[in-house]
Short mmCIF file of N, CA, C and O and ligand atoms in Angstrom, two decimals:
data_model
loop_
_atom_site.label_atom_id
_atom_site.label_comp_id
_atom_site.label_asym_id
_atom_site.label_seq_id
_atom_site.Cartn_x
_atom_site.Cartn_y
_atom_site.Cartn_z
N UNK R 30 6.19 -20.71 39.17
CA UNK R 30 4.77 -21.07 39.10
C UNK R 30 3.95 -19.98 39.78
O UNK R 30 4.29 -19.39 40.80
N UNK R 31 2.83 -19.80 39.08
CA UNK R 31 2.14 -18.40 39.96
C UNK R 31 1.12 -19.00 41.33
O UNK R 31 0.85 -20.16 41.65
N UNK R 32 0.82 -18.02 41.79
CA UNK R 32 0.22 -18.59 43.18
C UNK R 32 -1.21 -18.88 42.87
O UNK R 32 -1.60 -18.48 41.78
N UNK R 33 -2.15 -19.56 43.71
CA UNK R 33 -3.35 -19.07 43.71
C UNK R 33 -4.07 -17.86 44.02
O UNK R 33 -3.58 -17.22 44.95
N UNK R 34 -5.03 -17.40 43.52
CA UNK R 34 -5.44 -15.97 43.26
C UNK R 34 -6.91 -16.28 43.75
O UNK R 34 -7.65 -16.90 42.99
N UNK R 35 -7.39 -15.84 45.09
CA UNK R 35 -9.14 -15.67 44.92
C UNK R 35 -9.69 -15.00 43.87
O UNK R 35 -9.13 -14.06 43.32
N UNK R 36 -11.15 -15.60 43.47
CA UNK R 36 -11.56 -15.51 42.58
C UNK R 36 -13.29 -15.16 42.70
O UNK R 36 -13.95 -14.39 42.00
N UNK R 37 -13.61 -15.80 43.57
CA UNK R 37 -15.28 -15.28 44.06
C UNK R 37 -15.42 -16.32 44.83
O UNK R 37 -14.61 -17.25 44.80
N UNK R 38 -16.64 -16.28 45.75
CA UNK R 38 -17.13 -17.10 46.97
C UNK R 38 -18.09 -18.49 46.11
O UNK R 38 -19.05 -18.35 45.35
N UNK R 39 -17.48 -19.70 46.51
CA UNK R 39 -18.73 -20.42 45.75
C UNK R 39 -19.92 -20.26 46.01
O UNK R 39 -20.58 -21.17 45.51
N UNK R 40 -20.65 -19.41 46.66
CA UNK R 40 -22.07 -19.33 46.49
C UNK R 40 -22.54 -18.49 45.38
O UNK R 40 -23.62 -18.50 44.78
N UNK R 41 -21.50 -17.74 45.23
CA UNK R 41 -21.69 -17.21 43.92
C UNK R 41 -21.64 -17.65 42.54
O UNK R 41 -21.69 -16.94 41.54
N UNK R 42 -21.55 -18.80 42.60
CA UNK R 42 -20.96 -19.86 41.02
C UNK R 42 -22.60 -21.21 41.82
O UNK R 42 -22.64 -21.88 42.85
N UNK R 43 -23.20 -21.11 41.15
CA UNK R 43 -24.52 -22.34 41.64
C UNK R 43 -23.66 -23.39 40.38
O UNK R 43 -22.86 -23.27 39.45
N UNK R 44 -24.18 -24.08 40.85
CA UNK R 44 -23.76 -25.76 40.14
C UNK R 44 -24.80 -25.69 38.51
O UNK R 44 -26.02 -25.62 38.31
N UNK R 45 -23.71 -25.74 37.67
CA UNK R 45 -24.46 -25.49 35.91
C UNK R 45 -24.26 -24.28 35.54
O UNK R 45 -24.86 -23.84 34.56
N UNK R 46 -23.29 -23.42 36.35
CA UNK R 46 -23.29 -21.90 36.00
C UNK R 46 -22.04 -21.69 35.48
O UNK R 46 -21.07 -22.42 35.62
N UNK R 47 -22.11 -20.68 34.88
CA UNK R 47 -20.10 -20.09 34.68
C UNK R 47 -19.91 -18.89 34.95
O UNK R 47 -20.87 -18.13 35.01
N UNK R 48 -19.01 -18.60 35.10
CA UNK R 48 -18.38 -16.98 35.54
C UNK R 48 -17.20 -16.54 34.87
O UNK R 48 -16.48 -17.43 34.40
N UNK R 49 -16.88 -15.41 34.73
CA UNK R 49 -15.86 -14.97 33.61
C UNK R 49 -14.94 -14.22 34.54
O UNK R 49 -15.58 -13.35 35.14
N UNK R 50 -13.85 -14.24 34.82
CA UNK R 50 -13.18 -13.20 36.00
C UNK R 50 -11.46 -13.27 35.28
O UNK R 50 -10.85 -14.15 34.67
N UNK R 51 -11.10 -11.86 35.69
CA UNK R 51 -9.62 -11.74 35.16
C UNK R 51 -8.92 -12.41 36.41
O UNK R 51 -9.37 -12.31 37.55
N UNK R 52 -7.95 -13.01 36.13
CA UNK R 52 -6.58 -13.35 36.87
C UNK R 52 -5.88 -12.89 36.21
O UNK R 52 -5.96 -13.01 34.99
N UNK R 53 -4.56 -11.92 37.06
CA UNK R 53 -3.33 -11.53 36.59
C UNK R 53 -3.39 -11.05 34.71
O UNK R 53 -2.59 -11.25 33.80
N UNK R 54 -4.37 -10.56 34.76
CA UNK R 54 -4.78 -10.04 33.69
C UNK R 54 -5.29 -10.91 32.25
O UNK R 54 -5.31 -10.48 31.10
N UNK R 55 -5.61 -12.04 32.67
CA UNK R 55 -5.87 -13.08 31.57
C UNK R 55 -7.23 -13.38 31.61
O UNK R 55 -7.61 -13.35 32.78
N UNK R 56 -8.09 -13.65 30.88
CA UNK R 56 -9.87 -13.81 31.08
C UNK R 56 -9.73 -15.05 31.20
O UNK R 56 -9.06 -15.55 30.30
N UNK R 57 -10.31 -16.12 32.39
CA UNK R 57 -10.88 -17.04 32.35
C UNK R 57 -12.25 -17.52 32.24
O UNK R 57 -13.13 -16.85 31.72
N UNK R 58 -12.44 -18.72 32.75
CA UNK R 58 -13.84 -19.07 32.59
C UNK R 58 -14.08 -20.27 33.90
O UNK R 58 -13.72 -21.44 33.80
N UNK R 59 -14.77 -19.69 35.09
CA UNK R 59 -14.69 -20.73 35.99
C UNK R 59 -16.36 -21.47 35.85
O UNK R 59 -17.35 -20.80 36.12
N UNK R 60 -16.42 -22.46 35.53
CA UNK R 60 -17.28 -23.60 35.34
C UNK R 60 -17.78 -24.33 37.29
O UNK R 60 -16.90 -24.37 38.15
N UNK R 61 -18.80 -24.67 37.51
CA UNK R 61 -19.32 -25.33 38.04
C UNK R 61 -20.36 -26.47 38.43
O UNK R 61 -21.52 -26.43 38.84
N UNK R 62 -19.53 -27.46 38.16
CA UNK R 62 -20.41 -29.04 37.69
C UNK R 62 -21.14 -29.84 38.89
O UNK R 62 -20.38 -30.75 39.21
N UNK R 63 -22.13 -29.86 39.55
CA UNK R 63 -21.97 -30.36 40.72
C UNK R 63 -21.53 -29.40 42.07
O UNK R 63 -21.82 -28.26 42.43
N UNK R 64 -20.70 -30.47 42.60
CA UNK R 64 -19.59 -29.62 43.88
C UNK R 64 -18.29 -29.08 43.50
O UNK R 64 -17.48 -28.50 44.22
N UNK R 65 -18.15 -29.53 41.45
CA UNK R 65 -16.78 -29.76 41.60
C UNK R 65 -16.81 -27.86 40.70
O UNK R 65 -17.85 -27.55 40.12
N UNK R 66 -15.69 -26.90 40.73
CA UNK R 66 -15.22 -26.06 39.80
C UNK R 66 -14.04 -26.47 39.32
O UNK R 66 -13.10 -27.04 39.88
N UNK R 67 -14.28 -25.91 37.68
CA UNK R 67 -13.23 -25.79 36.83
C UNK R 67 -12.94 -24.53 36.21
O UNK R 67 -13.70 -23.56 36.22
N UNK R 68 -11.86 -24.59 35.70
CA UNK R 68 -11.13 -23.14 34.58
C UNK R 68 -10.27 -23.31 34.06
O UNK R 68 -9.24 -23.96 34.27
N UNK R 69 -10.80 -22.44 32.92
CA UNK R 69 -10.47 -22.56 31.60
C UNK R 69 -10.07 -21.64 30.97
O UNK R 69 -10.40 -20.69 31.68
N UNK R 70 -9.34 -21.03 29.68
CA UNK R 70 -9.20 -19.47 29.08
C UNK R 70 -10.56 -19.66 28.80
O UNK R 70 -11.33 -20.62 28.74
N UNK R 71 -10.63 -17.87 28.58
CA UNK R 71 -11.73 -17.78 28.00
C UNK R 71 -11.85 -17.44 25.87
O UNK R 71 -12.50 -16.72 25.12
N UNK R 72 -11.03 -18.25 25.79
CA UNK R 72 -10.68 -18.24 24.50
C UNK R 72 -10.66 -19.54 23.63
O UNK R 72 -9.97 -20.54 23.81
N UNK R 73 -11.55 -19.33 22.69
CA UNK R 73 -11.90 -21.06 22.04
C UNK R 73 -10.61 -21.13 20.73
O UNK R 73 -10.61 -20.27 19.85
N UNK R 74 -9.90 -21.90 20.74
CA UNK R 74 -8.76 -22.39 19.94
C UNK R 74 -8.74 -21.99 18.55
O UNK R 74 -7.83 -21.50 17.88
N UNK R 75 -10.51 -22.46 18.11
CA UNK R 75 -10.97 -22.10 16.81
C UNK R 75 -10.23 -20.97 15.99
O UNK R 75 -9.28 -21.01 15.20
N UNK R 76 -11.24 -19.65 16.58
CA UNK R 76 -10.86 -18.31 15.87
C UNK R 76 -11.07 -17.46 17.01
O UNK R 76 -11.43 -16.28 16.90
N UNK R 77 -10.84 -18.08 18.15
CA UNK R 77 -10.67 -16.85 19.60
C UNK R 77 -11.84 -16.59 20.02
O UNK R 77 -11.89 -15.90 21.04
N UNK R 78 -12.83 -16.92 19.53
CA UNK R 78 -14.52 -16.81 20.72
C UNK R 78 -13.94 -16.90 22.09
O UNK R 78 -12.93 -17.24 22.71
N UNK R 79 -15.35 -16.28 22.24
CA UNK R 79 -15.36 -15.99 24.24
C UNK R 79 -16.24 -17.24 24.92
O UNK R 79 -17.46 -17.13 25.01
N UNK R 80 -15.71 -18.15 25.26
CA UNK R 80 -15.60 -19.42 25.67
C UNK R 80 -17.05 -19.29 26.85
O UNK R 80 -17.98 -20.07 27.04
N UNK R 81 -16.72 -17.97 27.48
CA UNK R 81 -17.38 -17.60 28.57
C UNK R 81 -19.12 -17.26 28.11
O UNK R 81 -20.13 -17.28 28.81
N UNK R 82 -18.94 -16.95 26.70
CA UNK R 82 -20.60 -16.34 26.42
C UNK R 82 -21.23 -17.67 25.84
O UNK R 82 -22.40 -17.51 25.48
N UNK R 83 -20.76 -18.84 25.68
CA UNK R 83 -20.97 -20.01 25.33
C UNK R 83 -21.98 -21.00 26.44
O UNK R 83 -21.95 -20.88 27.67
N UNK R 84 -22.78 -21.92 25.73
CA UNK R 84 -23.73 -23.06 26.29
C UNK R 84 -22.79 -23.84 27.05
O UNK R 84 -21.67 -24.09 26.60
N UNK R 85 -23.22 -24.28 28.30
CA UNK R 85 -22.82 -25.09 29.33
C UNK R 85 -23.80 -26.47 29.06
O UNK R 85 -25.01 -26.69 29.05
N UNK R 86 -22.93 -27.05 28.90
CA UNK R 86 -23.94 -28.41 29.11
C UNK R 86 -23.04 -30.04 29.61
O UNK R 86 -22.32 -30.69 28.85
N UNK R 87 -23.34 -30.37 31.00
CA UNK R 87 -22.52 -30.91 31.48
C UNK R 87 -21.31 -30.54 31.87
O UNK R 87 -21.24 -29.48 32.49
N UNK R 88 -20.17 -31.24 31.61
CA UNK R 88 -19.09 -30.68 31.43
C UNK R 88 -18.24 -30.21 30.17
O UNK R 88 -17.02 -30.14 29.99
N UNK R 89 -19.47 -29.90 29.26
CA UNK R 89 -19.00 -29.29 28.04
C UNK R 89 -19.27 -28.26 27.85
O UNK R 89 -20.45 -28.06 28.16
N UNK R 90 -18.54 -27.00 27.29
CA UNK R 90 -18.71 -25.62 27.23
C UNK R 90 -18.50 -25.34 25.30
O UNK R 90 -17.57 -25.43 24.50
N UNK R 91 -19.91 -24.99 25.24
CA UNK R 91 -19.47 -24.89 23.62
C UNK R 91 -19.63 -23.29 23.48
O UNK R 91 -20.40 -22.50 24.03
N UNK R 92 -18.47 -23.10 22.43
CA UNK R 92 -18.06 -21.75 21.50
C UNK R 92 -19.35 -20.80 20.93
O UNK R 92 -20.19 -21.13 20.10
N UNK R 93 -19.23 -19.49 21.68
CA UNK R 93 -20.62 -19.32 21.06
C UNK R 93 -20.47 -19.12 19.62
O UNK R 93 -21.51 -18.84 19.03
N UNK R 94 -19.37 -19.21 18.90
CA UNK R 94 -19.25 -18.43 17.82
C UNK R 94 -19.57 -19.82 16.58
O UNK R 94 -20.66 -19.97 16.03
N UNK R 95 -18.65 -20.49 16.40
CA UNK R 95 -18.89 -21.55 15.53
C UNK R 95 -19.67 -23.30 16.24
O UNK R 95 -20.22 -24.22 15.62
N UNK R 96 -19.44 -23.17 17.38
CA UNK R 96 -20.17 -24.25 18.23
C UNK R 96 -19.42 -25.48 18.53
O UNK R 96 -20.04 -26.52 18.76
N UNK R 97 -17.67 -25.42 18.55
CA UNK R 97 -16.50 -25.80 19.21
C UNK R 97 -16.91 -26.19 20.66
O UNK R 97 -17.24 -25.35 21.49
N UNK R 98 -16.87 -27.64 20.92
CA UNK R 98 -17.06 -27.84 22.46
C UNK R 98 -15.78 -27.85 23.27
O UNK R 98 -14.73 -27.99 22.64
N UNK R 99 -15.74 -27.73 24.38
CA UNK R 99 -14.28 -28.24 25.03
C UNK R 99 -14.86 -28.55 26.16
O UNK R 99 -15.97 -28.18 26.55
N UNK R 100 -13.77 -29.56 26.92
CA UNK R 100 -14.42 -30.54 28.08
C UNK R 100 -13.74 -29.19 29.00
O UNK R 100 -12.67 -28.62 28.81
N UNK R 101 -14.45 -29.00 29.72
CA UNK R 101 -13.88 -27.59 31.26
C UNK R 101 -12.86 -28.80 32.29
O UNK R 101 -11.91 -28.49 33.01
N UNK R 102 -13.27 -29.85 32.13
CA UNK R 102 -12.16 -30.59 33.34
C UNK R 102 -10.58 -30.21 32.79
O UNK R 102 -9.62 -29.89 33.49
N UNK R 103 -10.69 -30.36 31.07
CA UNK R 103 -9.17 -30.48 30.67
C UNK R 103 -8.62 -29.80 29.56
O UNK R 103 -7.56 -29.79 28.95
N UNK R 104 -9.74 -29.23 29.52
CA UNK R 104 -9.51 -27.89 27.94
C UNK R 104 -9.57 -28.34 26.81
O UNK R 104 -9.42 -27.79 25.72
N UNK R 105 -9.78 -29.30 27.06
CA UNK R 105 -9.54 -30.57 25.44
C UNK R 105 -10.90 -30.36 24.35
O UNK R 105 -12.07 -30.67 24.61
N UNK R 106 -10.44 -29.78 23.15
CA UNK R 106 -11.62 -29.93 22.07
C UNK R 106 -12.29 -30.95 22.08
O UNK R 106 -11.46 -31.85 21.94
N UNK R 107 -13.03 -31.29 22.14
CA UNK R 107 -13.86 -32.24 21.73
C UNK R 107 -14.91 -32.80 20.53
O UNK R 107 -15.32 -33.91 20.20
N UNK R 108 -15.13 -31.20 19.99
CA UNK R 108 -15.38 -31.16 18.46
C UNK R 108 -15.12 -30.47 18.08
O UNK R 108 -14.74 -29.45 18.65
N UNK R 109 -15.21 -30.73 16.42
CA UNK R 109 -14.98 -29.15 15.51
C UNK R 109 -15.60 -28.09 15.87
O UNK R 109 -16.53 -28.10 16.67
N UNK R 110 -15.18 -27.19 15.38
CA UNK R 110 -13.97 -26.98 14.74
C UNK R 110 -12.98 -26.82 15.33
O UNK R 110 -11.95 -26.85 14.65
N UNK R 111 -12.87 -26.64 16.47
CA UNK R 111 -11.64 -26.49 17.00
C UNK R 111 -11.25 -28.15 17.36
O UNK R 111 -11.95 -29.11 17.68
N UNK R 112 -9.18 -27.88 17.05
CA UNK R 112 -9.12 -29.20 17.35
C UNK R 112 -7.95 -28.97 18.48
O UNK R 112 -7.79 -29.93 19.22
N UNK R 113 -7.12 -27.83 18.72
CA UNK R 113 -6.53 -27.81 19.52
C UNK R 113 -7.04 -27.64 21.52
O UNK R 113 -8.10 -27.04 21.73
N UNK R 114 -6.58 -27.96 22.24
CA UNK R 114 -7.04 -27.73 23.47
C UNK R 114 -7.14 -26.11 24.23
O UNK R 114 -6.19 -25.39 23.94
N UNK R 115 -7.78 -25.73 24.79
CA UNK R 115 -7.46 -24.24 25.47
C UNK R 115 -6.84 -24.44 27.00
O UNK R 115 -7.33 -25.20 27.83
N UNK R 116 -6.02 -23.88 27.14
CA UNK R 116 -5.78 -23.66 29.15
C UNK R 116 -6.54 -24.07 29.91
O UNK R 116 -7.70 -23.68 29.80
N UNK R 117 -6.25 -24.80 30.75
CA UNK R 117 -7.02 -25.61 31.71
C UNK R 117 -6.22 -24.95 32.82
O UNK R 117 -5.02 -25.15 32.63
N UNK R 118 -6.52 -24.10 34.14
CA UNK R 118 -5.90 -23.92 35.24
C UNK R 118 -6.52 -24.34 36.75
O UNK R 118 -7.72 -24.42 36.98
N UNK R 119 -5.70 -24.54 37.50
CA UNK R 119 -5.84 -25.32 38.96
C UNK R 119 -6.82 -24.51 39.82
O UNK R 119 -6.72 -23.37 40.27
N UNK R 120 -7.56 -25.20 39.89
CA UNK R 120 -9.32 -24.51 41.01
C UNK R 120 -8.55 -25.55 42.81
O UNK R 120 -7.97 -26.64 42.85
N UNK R 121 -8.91 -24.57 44.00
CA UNK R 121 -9.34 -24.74 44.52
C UNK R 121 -10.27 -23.97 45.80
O UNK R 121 -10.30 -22.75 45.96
N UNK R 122 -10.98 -24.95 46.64
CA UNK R 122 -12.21 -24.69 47.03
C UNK R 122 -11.71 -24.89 48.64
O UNK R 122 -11.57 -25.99 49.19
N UNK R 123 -11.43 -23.36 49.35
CA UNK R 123 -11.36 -23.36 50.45
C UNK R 123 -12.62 -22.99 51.71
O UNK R 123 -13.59 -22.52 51.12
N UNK R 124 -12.75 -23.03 52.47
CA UNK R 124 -14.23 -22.13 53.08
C UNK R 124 -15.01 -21.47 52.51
O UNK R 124 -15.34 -20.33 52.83
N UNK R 125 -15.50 -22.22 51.41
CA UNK R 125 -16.37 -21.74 50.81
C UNK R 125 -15.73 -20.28 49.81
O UNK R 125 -16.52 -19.41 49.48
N UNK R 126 -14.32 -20.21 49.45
CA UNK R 126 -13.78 -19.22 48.72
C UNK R 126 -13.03 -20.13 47.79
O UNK R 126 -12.59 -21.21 48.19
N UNK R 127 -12.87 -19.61 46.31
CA UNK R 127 -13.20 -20.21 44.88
C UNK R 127 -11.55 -19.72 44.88
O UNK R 127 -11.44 -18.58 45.32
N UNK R 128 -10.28 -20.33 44.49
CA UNK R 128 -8.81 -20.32 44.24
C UNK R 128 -8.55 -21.01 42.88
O UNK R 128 -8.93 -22.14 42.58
N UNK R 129 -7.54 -19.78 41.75
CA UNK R 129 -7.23 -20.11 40.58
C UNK R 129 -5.98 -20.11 41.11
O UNK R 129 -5.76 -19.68 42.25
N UNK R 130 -4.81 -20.72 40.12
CA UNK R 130 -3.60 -21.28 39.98
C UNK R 130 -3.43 -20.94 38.35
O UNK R 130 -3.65 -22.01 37.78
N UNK R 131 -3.17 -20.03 37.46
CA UNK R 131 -2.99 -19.68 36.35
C UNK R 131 -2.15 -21.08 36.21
O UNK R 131 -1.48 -21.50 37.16
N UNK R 132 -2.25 -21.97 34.61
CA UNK R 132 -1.19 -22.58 34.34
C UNK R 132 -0.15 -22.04 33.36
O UNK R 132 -0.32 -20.88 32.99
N UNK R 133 0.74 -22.63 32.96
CA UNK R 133 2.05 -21.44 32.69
C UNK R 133 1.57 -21.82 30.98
O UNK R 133 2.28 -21.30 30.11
N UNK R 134 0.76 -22.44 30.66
CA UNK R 134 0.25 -22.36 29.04
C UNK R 134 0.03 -21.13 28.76
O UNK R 134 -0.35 -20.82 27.64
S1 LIG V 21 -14.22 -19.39 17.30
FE1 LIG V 21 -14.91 -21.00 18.58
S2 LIG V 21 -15.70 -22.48 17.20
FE2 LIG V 21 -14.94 -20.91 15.93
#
């Protein structure tokens, strides 16, 4: 299992924002709802959009390309077109410093 990897300071992620950052060479997408962060690939299931240049709304992140939502808590499509889920990986929130956990998807 890979370790957690800092990722940026949460003051840098405001609540309704997203951020795009490599881990171990993979693009994610760290989401911030509230107090809570999430991450995600930055790759929509569809036809591979950048998940990251996409509308935030709530906890839904839609595809900028065809307009594919996925929930950021669990990677899960939620509408067309995409129906498969994307990578969902483990956030946590130490002193105010932002920790990914790549999942092995
Ligand atoms: S590539 Fe994301 S909806 Fe088509």
């Amino acid at each position: 299992m890979s370790e957690f990897v800092r990722v940026l300071r949460l003051d840098e992620l405001p609540p309704g924002q997203k951020h795009t950052v490599v881990v171990d060479d993979r693009i994610v997408v760290l989401v911030r709802v509230h107090d809570d962060v999430y991450c995600i690939d930055d790759v929509c299931t569809h036809d591979g959009g950048p998940l990251g240049e996409g509308t935030l709304d709530g906890y839904l992140l839609a595809c900028p390309r065809h307009g594919a939502k996925f929930d950021v808590r669990t990677g899960a499509a939620v509408t067309m077109p995409a129906t498969e889920p994307t990578a969902s990986h483990e956030v946590t929130v130490t002193d105010g410093q932002v920790f990914v956990r790549l999942s092995e998807e």
